[in-house]
Amino acid sequence: MKAHLNHVPLELDVRKREEQVLRDRANELQRKVEELLTAKKTSEERTRQEAEAFKKRVAELQRKVEELLTAKKTSEERARQEKNRTEALKERVTELEWDVRIAKSYTSELEVALAHEKRQRVDLKALLDTRAAELKEAQAYLSKADDFSDDTVRCLLEHINSQAFQLSTTIAEHFQGSYGTQTNTVIGKEAVARLERSKIMSPRLPRILYSVDHKGDSTVAQIALQAVLVAVLYRLADPWRSGVEKQGAFLHSVYEEMSKREPQSILGKWRTMTLGNMYTLRVDLEKDIGVVVGKSVAHISNVLLACRVGSSPEATRETVQAQYGTALKELMSQAFDLGRTIGERVLSRDLRVNAVWPATPFAAATMEDDGSNPRKPSVGGPVLCTMHLGLIWSERAANATTSPSAEDAIREVILVKPKVVLESTINDLLRGFKQLEPLVEAGTFGGPQHFFALHLTLADDSPQNTLRRSRARLRSGLSARCPHQRSGLEPCKSNWTRRCPEAKRNTKSSQRCWTRRRLN
């Protein structure tokens, strides 16, 4: 019992301690709860503050977004207005540019018209001044004798014609051994084409040179060479053409108009003064003569190449230049001096050199057939080329009327008839030549130019040549078929009234198709 009583206080102490522990733990828990509540309140307060701050931030951002949207709308409206204004300005600029273009065009037309009027006034004033000075000084020339007589001028011209004949004969005989030795046919054909383009001679003559053999006889080659020289000499001996080209043509037209109205004394003085001063415009006469000699060498070389000489074009030109350049220069200088003589040193009348153009009908009154028999009259026909230059004397009659159309105003006398070679003469010569290939003639059919083959006539009435002429007429376009079928090109199915696919693109559908046949 006593032991039991001793044990009871111990239990009470334990309980007290446990209760104290429990109270302490409760106090600790209460303190922690209070801390948690305090922390909760603090967190809630912080969250509330952050939420309020976020709301304020969102409100601020919304306000800024609204301001940006408003500014965007304002900017878009302003941009639209600026775009409209820019478009309006562009339209205005286009209108102003068009107005400026029109104004410039109108200004240019006015400037051209003004310059034209100024030139006309200057030319008219110069012409009037010259005419006035000539009228004042014309009396001094009425009693002045000519420096050269007609016989002297005639002798000078005949000497030049003789020199041209001798030089052409020398050149033709010098190359006679090499005629027909050229194996490259392209060189000869190109030379023929160059001679045709130069228009220095009849287009038939280069083709004759290429189609026959000149080894045994250089007559045809000599005729062609002399025709080339005469054509160049004719230009040099014409005082209005051998000077300054543009001024000479204009002044010559003025002189021709004056010759219809003015007396011969004034005409002669005006001509001599004008030509004398026009020649002073030449910078280097030797250089100009050298240019003419160079062109003459080129034409002579083309004639020789058309005769199928065996050398190249460059070698042929070098040979001609080396062998005959000095003689050509001397001959050209003589022709130039003759032009100045008849232009500047003859006052009482007009003297001019004369030549006959190819295809001109022969007239015995104004020309002389160089190949005819002196005992037989010339058979006539078209002219092939001029071999010797002629000389014409003319003056204005003293009692002539002032009308430009008066028939008795100008009197002309032929002092020297130009010598020509006729087509019939060359045809007679060709009968004695060996034909290398059919002669190709140039012709025109239905507007555009084309070329057709035509054989030489060896016997006028032979059946063989009758058949050849018939075939030539068929090939020349007398049939209704397209010329491409006879040109060696791809045949064309079109007729003359439809457009040929081989023709040029700018050919109208109603125009006949055409082609150029190349030399074979």
PDB file of C-alpha atoms in Angstrom, residues 123-317:
ATOM      1  CA  ASP A 123      22.836  83.302-149.240  1.00  0.00           C
ATOM      2  CA  LEU A 124      20.635  85.907-150.836  1.00  0.00           C
ATOM      3  CA  LYS A 125      22.733  88.742-149.462  1.00  0.00           C
ATOM      4  CA  ALA A 126      25.956  87.070-150.639  1.00  0.00           C
ATOM      5  CA  LEU A 127      24.449  86.466-154.060  1.00  0.00           C
ATOM      6  CA  LEU A 128      23.183  90.037-154.283  1.00  0.00           C
ATOM      7  CA  ASP A 129      26.535  91.421-153.185  1.00  0.00           C
ATOM      8  CA  THR A 130      28.344  89.259-155.727  1.00  0.00           C
ATOM      9  CA  ARG A 131      25.937  90.229-158.474  1.00  0.00           C
ATOM     10  CA  ALA A 132      26.275  93.924-157.604  1.00  0.00           C
ATOM     11  CA  ALA A 133      30.074  93.716-157.617  1.00  0.00           C
ATOM     12  CA  GLU A 134      30.013  91.871-160.925  1.00  0.00           C
ATOM     13  CA  LEU A 135      27.754  94.469-162.484  1.00  0.00           C
ATOM     14  CA  LYS A 136      30.103  97.254-161.379  1.00  0.00           C
ATOM     15  CA  GLU A 137      33.189  95.524-162.733  1.00  0.00           C
ATOM     16  CA  ALA A 138      31.673  93.829-165.802  1.00  0.00           C
ATOM     17  CA  GLN A 139      32.820  96.621-168.096  1.00  0.00           C
ATOM     18  CA  ALA A 140      36.435  95.760-167.411  1.00  0.00           C
ATOM     19  CA  TYR A 141      35.923  92.341-168.980  1.00  0.00           C
ATOM     20  CA  LEU A 142      34.154  93.451-172.143  1.00  0.00           C
ATOM     21  CA  SER A 143      37.384  94.232-173.952  1.00  0.00           C
ATOM     22  CA  LYS A 144      39.573  91.532-172.366  1.00  0.00           C
ATOM     23  CA  ALA A 145      40.702  88.700-174.647  1.00  0.00           C
ATOM     24  CA  ASP A 146      40.677  85.035-173.580  1.00  0.00           C
ATOM     25  CA  ASP A 147      43.910  83.494-172.377  1.00  0.00           C
ATOM     26  CA  PHE A 148      43.240  80.301-174.352  1.00  0.00           C
ATOM     27  CA  SER A 149      41.765  79.879-177.811  1.00  0.00           C
ATOM     28  CA  ASP A 150      39.393  77.108-178.843  1.00  0.00           C
ATOM     29  CA  ASP A 151      42.167  75.358-180.768  1.00  0.00           C
ATOM     30  CA  THR A 152      44.423  75.357-177.716  1.00  0.00           C
ATOM     31  CA  VAL A 153      41.719  73.841-175.512  1.00  0.00           C
ATOM     32  CA  ARG A 154      40.930  71.320-178.245  1.00  0.00           C
ATOM     33  CA  CYS A 155      44.571  70.283-178.406  1.00  0.00           C
ATOM     34  CA  LEU A 156      44.701  69.861-174.617  1.00  0.00           C
ATOM     35  CA  LEU A 157      41.586  67.652-174.665  1.00  0.00           C
ATOM     36  CA  GLU A 158      42.834  65.547-177.577  1.00  0.00           C
ATOM     37  CA  HIS A 159      46.140  65.077-175.766  1.00  0.00           C
ATOM     38  CA  ILE A 160      44.287  63.828-172.667  1.00  0.00           C
ATOM     39  CA  ASN A 161      42.163  61.468-174.807  1.00  0.00           C
ATOM     40  CA  SER A 162      45.307  60.165-176.493  1.00  0.00           C
ATOM     41  CA  GLN A 163      47.026  59.638-173.139  1.00  0.00           C
ATOM     42  CA  ALA A 164      43.987  57.747-171.799  1.00  0.00           C
ATOM     43  CA  PHE A 165      43.996  55.490-174.884  1.00  0.00           C
ATOM     44  CA  GLN A 166      47.718  54.795-174.658  1.00  0.00           C
ATOM     45  CA  LEU A 167      47.610  54.123-170.916  1.00  0.00           C
ATOM     46  CA  SER A 168      44.607  51.770-171.170  1.00  0.00           C
ATOM     47  CA  THR A 169      46.259  49.923-174.065  1.00  0.00           C
ATOM     48  CA  THR A 170      49.498  49.560-172.110  1.00  0.00           C
ATOM     49  CA  ILE A 171      47.718  48.204-169.035  1.00  0.00           C
ATOM     50  CA  ALA A 172      45.590  45.792-171.089  1.00  0.00           C
ATOM     51  CA  GLU A 173      48.617  44.399-172.921  1.00  0.00           C
ATOM     52  CA  HIS A 174      50.714  44.219-169.741  1.00  0.00           C
ATOM     53  CA  PHE A 175      48.258  41.799-168.099  1.00  0.00           C
ATOM     54  CA  GLN A 176      47.307  39.903-171.275  1.00  0.00           C
ATOM     55  CA  GLY A 177      49.372  36.872-170.350  1.00  0.00           C
ATOM     56  CA  SER A 178      47.539  36.437-167.033  1.00  0.00           C
ATOM     57  CA  TYR A 179      43.963  36.760-168.335  1.00  0.00           C
ATOM     58  CA  GLY A 180      41.855  33.709-167.576  1.00  0.00           C
ATOM     59  CA  THR A 181      44.365  32.204-165.128  1.00  0.00           C
ATOM     60  CA  GLN A 182      42.368  32.876-161.982  1.00  0.00           C
ATOM     61  CA  THR A 183      41.088  29.620-160.483  1.00  0.00           C
ATOM     62  CA  ASN A 184      39.049  31.261-157.719  1.00  0.00           C
ATOM     63  CA  THR A 185      35.831  32.337-159.467  1.00  0.00           C
ATOM     64  CA  VAL A 186      34.661  34.253-156.405  1.00  0.00           C
ATOM     65  CA  ILE A 187      37.346  36.928-156.948  1.00  0.00           C
ATOM     66  CA  GLY A 188      36.160  37.655-160.478  1.00  0.00           C
ATOM     67  CA  LYS A 189      32.493  37.695-159.499  1.00  0.00           C
ATOM     68  CA  GLU A 190      33.163  40.060-156.613  1.00  0.00           C
ATOM     69  CA  ALA A 191      35.064  42.372-158.978  1.00  0.00           C
ATOM     70  CA  VAL A 192      32.088  42.337-161.373  1.00  0.00           C
ATOM     71  CA  ALA A 193      29.768  43.197-158.483  1.00  0.00           C
ATOM     72  CA  ARG A 194      32.029  46.071-157.378  1.00  0.00           C
ATOM     73  CA  LEU A 195      32.117  47.524-160.888  1.00  0.00           C
ATOM     74  CA  GLU A 196      28.323  47.340-161.106  1.00  0.00           C
ATOM     75  CA  ARG A 197      27.898  49.044-157.737  1.00  0.00           C
ATOM     76  CA  SER A 198      30.377  51.790-158.647  1.00  0.00           C
ATOM     77  CA  LYS A 199      28.332  52.755-161.738  1.00  0.00           C
ATOM     78  CA  ILE A 200      31.598  53.736-163.394  1.00  0.00           C
ATOM     79  CA  MET A 201      30.550  51.941-166.589  1.00  0.00           C
ATOM     80  CA  SER A 202      27.620  50.177-168.194  1.00  0.00           C
ATOM     81  CA  PRO A 203      26.445  47.221-166.059  1.00  0.00           C
ATOM     82  CA  ARG A 204      26.746  44.967-169.122  1.00  0.00           C
ATOM     83  CA  LEU A 205      30.457  45.582-169.681  1.00  0.00           C
ATOM     84  CA  PRO A 206      31.765  43.926-166.442  1.00  0.00           C
ATOM     85  CA  ARG A 207      29.698  40.827-167.221  1.00  0.00           C
ATOM     86  CA  ILE A 208      31.149  40.710-170.730  1.00  0.00           C
ATOM     87  CA  LEU A 209      34.644  40.915-169.239  1.00  0.00           C
ATOM     88  CA  TYR A 210      33.954  37.933-167.006  1.00  0.00           C
ATOM     89  CA  SER A 211      32.249  35.780-169.632  1.00  0.00           C
ATOM     90  CA  VAL A 212      34.884  35.708-172.396  1.00  0.00           C
ATOM     91  CA  ASP A 213      38.563  34.739-172.739  1.00  0.00           C
ATOM     92  CA  HIS A 214      40.928  37.703-173.266  1.00  0.00           C
ATOM     93  CA  LYS A 215      44.195  35.799-173.738  1.00  0.00           C
ATOM     94  CA  GLY A 216      44.241  36.057-177.509  1.00  0.00           C
ATOM     95  CA  ASP A 217      42.817  39.569-177.795  1.00  0.00           C
ATOM     96  CA  SER A 218      42.822  42.325-175.159  1.00  0.00           C
ATOM     97  CA  THR A 219      40.542  44.661-177.127  1.00  0.00           C
ATOM     98  CA  VAL A 220      37.522  44.297-174.845  1.00  0.00           C
ATOM     99  CA  ALA A 221      39.695  44.708-171.737  1.00  0.00           C
ATOM    100  CA  GLN A 222      41.262  47.826-173.291  1.00  0.00           C
ATOM    101  CA  ILE A 223      37.790  49.247-174.003  1.00  0.00           C
ATOM    102  CA  ALA A 224      36.733  48.698-170.405  1.00  0.00           C
ATOM    103  CA  LEU A 225      39.930  50.252-169.021  1.00  0.00           C
ATOM    104  CA  GLN A 226      39.621  53.271-171.300  1.00  0.00           C
ATOM    105  CA  ALA A 227      35.949  53.658-170.321  1.00  0.00           C
ATOM    106  CA  VAL A 228      37.012  53.732-166.651  1.00  0.00           C
ATOM    107  CA  LEU A 229      39.679  56.357-167.292  1.00  0.00           C
ATOM    108  CA  VAL A 230      37.357  58.507-169.410  1.00  0.00           C
ATOM    109  CA  ALA A 231      34.663  58.417-166.704  1.00  0.00           C
ATOM    110  CA  VAL A 232      37.148  59.631-164.082  1.00  0.00           C
ATOM    111  CA  LEU A 233      38.644  62.238-166.440  1.00  0.00           C
ATOM    112  CA  TYR A 234      35.177  63.555-167.292  1.00  0.00           C
ATOM    113  CA  ARG A 235      34.549  64.292-163.638  1.00  0.00           C
ATOM    114  CA  LEU A 236      37.936  65.975-163.176  1.00  0.00           C
ATOM    115  CA  ALA A 237      37.635  68.068-166.347  1.00  0.00           C
ATOM    116  CA  ASP A 238      34.281  69.472-165.243  1.00  0.00           C
ATOM    117  CA  PRO A 239      35.233  72.627-163.273  1.00  0.00           C
ATOM    118  CA  TRP A 240      31.981  72.608-161.315  1.00  0.00           C
ATOM    119  CA  ARG A 241      32.457  69.003-160.154  1.00  0.00           C
ATOM    120  CA  SER A 242      36.220  68.811-159.649  1.00  0.00           C
ATOM    121  CA  GLY A 243      36.133  71.614-157.075  1.00  0.00           C
ATOM    122  CA  VAL A 244      34.380  71.470-153.724  1.00  0.00           C
ATOM    123  CA  GLU A 245      31.412  69.166-154.342  1.00  0.00           C
ATOM    124  CA  LYS A 246      28.585  70.758-152.374  1.00  0.00           C
ATOM    125  CA  GLN A 247      29.465  74.381-153.115  1.00  0.00           C
ATOM    126  CA  GLY A 248      30.157  73.546-156.751  1.00  0.00           C
ATOM    127  CA  ALA A 249      26.741  71.971-157.286  1.00  0.00           C
ATOM    128  CA  PHE A 250      24.954  74.946-155.721  1.00  0.00           C
ATOM    129  CA  LEU A 251      26.985  77.558-157.575  1.00  0.00           C
ATOM    130  CA  HIS A 252      26.554  75.677-160.843  1.00  0.00           C
ATOM    131  CA  SER A 253      22.783  75.793-160.419  1.00  0.00           C
ATOM    132  CA  VAL A 254      23.046  79.549-159.816  1.00  0.00           C
ATOM    133  CA  TYR A 255      25.229  79.870-162.912  1.00  0.00           C
ATOM    134  CA  GLU A 256      22.723  77.963-165.030  1.00  0.00           C
ATOM    135  CA  GLU A 257      19.940  80.276-163.920  1.00  0.00           C
ATOM    136  CA  MET A 258      22.116  83.317-164.638  1.00  0.00           C
ATOM    137  CA  SER A 259      22.928  81.978-168.113  1.00  0.00           C
ATOM    138  CA  LYS A 260      19.247  82.262-168.990  1.00  0.00           C
ATOM    139  CA  ARG A 261      19.130  86.017-168.274  1.00  0.00           C
ATOM    140  CA  GLU A 262      22.568  87.648-168.024  1.00  0.00           C
ATOM    141  CA  PRO A 263      24.881  88.669-170.922  1.00  0.00           C
ATOM    142  CA  GLN A 264      27.938  86.570-171.693  1.00  0.00           C
ATOM    143  CA  SER A 265      30.409  89.122-170.341  1.00  0.00           C
ATOM    144  CA  ILE A 266      28.869  89.028-166.873  1.00  0.00           C
ATOM    145  CA  LEU A 267      28.493  85.245-167.012  1.00  0.00           C
ATOM    146  CA  GLY A 268      32.168  84.757-167.869  1.00  0.00           C
ATOM    147  CA  LYS A 269      33.381  87.051-165.119  1.00  0.00           C
ATOM    148  CA  TRP A 270      31.104  85.559-162.495  1.00  0.00           C
ATOM    149  CA  ARG A 271      32.178  82.047-163.494  1.00  0.00           C
ATOM    150  CA  THR A 272      35.903  82.775-163.390  1.00  0.00           C
ATOM    151  CA  MET A 273      35.743  84.589-160.065  1.00  0.00           C
ATOM    152  CA  THR A 274      33.498  81.975-158.477  1.00  0.00           C
ATOM    153  CA  LEU A 275      35.552  78.986-159.620  1.00  0.00           C
ATOM    154  CA  GLY A 276      38.832  80.714-158.807  1.00  0.00           C
ATOM    155  CA  ASN A 277      37.748  81.356-155.223  1.00  0.00           C
ATOM    156  CA  MET A 278      36.072  77.967-154.882  1.00  0.00           C
ATOM    157  CA  TYR A 279      39.343  76.167-155.570  1.00  0.00           C
ATOM    158  CA  THR A 280      40.969  78.031-152.678  1.00  0.00           C
ATOM    159  CA  LEU A 281      38.777  75.945-150.345  1.00  0.00           C
ATOM    160  CA  ARG A 282      40.855  72.883-151.171  1.00  0.00           C
ATOM    161  CA  VAL A 283      43.204  72.132-148.297  1.00  0.00           C
ATOM    162  CA  ASP A 284      45.632  69.831-150.142  1.00  0.00           C
ATOM    163  CA  LEU A 285      45.302  69.505-153.925  1.00  0.00           C
ATOM    164  CA  GLU A 286      47.985  66.813-154.132  1.00  0.00           C
ATOM    165  CA  LYS A 287      46.143  64.738-151.566  1.00  0.00           C
ATOM    166  CA  ASP A 288      42.846  65.113-153.454  1.00  0.00           C
ATOM    167  CA  ILE A 289      44.509  64.031-156.707  1.00  0.00           C
ATOM    168  CA  GLY A 290      46.010  61.088-154.826  1.00  0.00           C
ATOM    169  CA  VAL A 291      42.540  60.044-153.637  1.00  0.00           C
ATOM    170  CA  VAL A 292      41.243  60.125-157.223  1.00  0.00           C
ATOM    171  CA  VAL A 293      44.251  58.096-158.376  1.00  0.00           C
ATOM    172  CA  GLY A 294      43.569  55.548-155.631  1.00  0.00           C
ATOM    173  CA  LYS A 295      39.966  55.163-156.746  1.00  0.00           C
ATOM    174  CA  SER A 296      41.100  54.838-160.374  1.00  0.00           C
ATOM    175  CA  VAL A 297      43.561  52.114-159.365  1.00  0.00           C
ATOM    176  CA  ALA A 298      40.732  50.285-157.587  1.00  0.00           C
ATOM    177  CA  HIS A 299      38.469  50.475-160.665  1.00  0.00           C
ATOM    178  CA  ILE A 300      41.287  49.364-162.996  1.00  0.00           C
ATOM    179  CA  SER A 301      42.074  46.460-160.665  1.00  0.00           C
ATOM    180  CA  ASN A 302      38.417  45.416-160.675  1.00  0.00           C
ATOM    181  CA  VAL A 303      38.434  45.413-164.499  1.00  0.00           C
ATOM    182  CA  LEU A 304      41.523  43.218-164.524  1.00  0.00           C
ATOM    183  CA  LEU A 305      40.077  40.892-161.876  1.00  0.00           C
ATOM    184  CA  ALA A 306      36.869  40.628-163.913  1.00  0.00           C
ATOM    185  CA  CYS A 307      39.121  39.454-166.789  1.00  0.00           C
ATOM    186  CA  ARG A 308      40.271  36.689-164.408  1.00  0.00           C
ATOM    187  CA  VAL A 309      43.889  37.689-163.905  1.00  0.00           C
ATOM    188  CA  GLY A 310      45.718  35.154-161.768  1.00  0.00           C
ATOM    189  CA  SER A 311      46.738  37.412-158.872  1.00  0.00           C
ATOM    190  CA  SER A 312      44.844  38.357-155.736  1.00  0.00           C
ATOM    191  CA  PRO A 313      42.940  41.678-155.491  1.00  0.00           C
ATOM    192  CA  GLU A 314      45.594  43.144-153.189  1.00  0.00           C
ATOM    193  CA  ALA A 315      48.470  42.082-155.420  1.00  0.00           C
ATOM    194  CA  THR A 316      46.687  43.398-158.509  1.00  0.00           C
ATOM    195  CA  ARG A 317      46.131  46.802-156.931  1.00  0.00           C
TER     196      ARG A 317
END
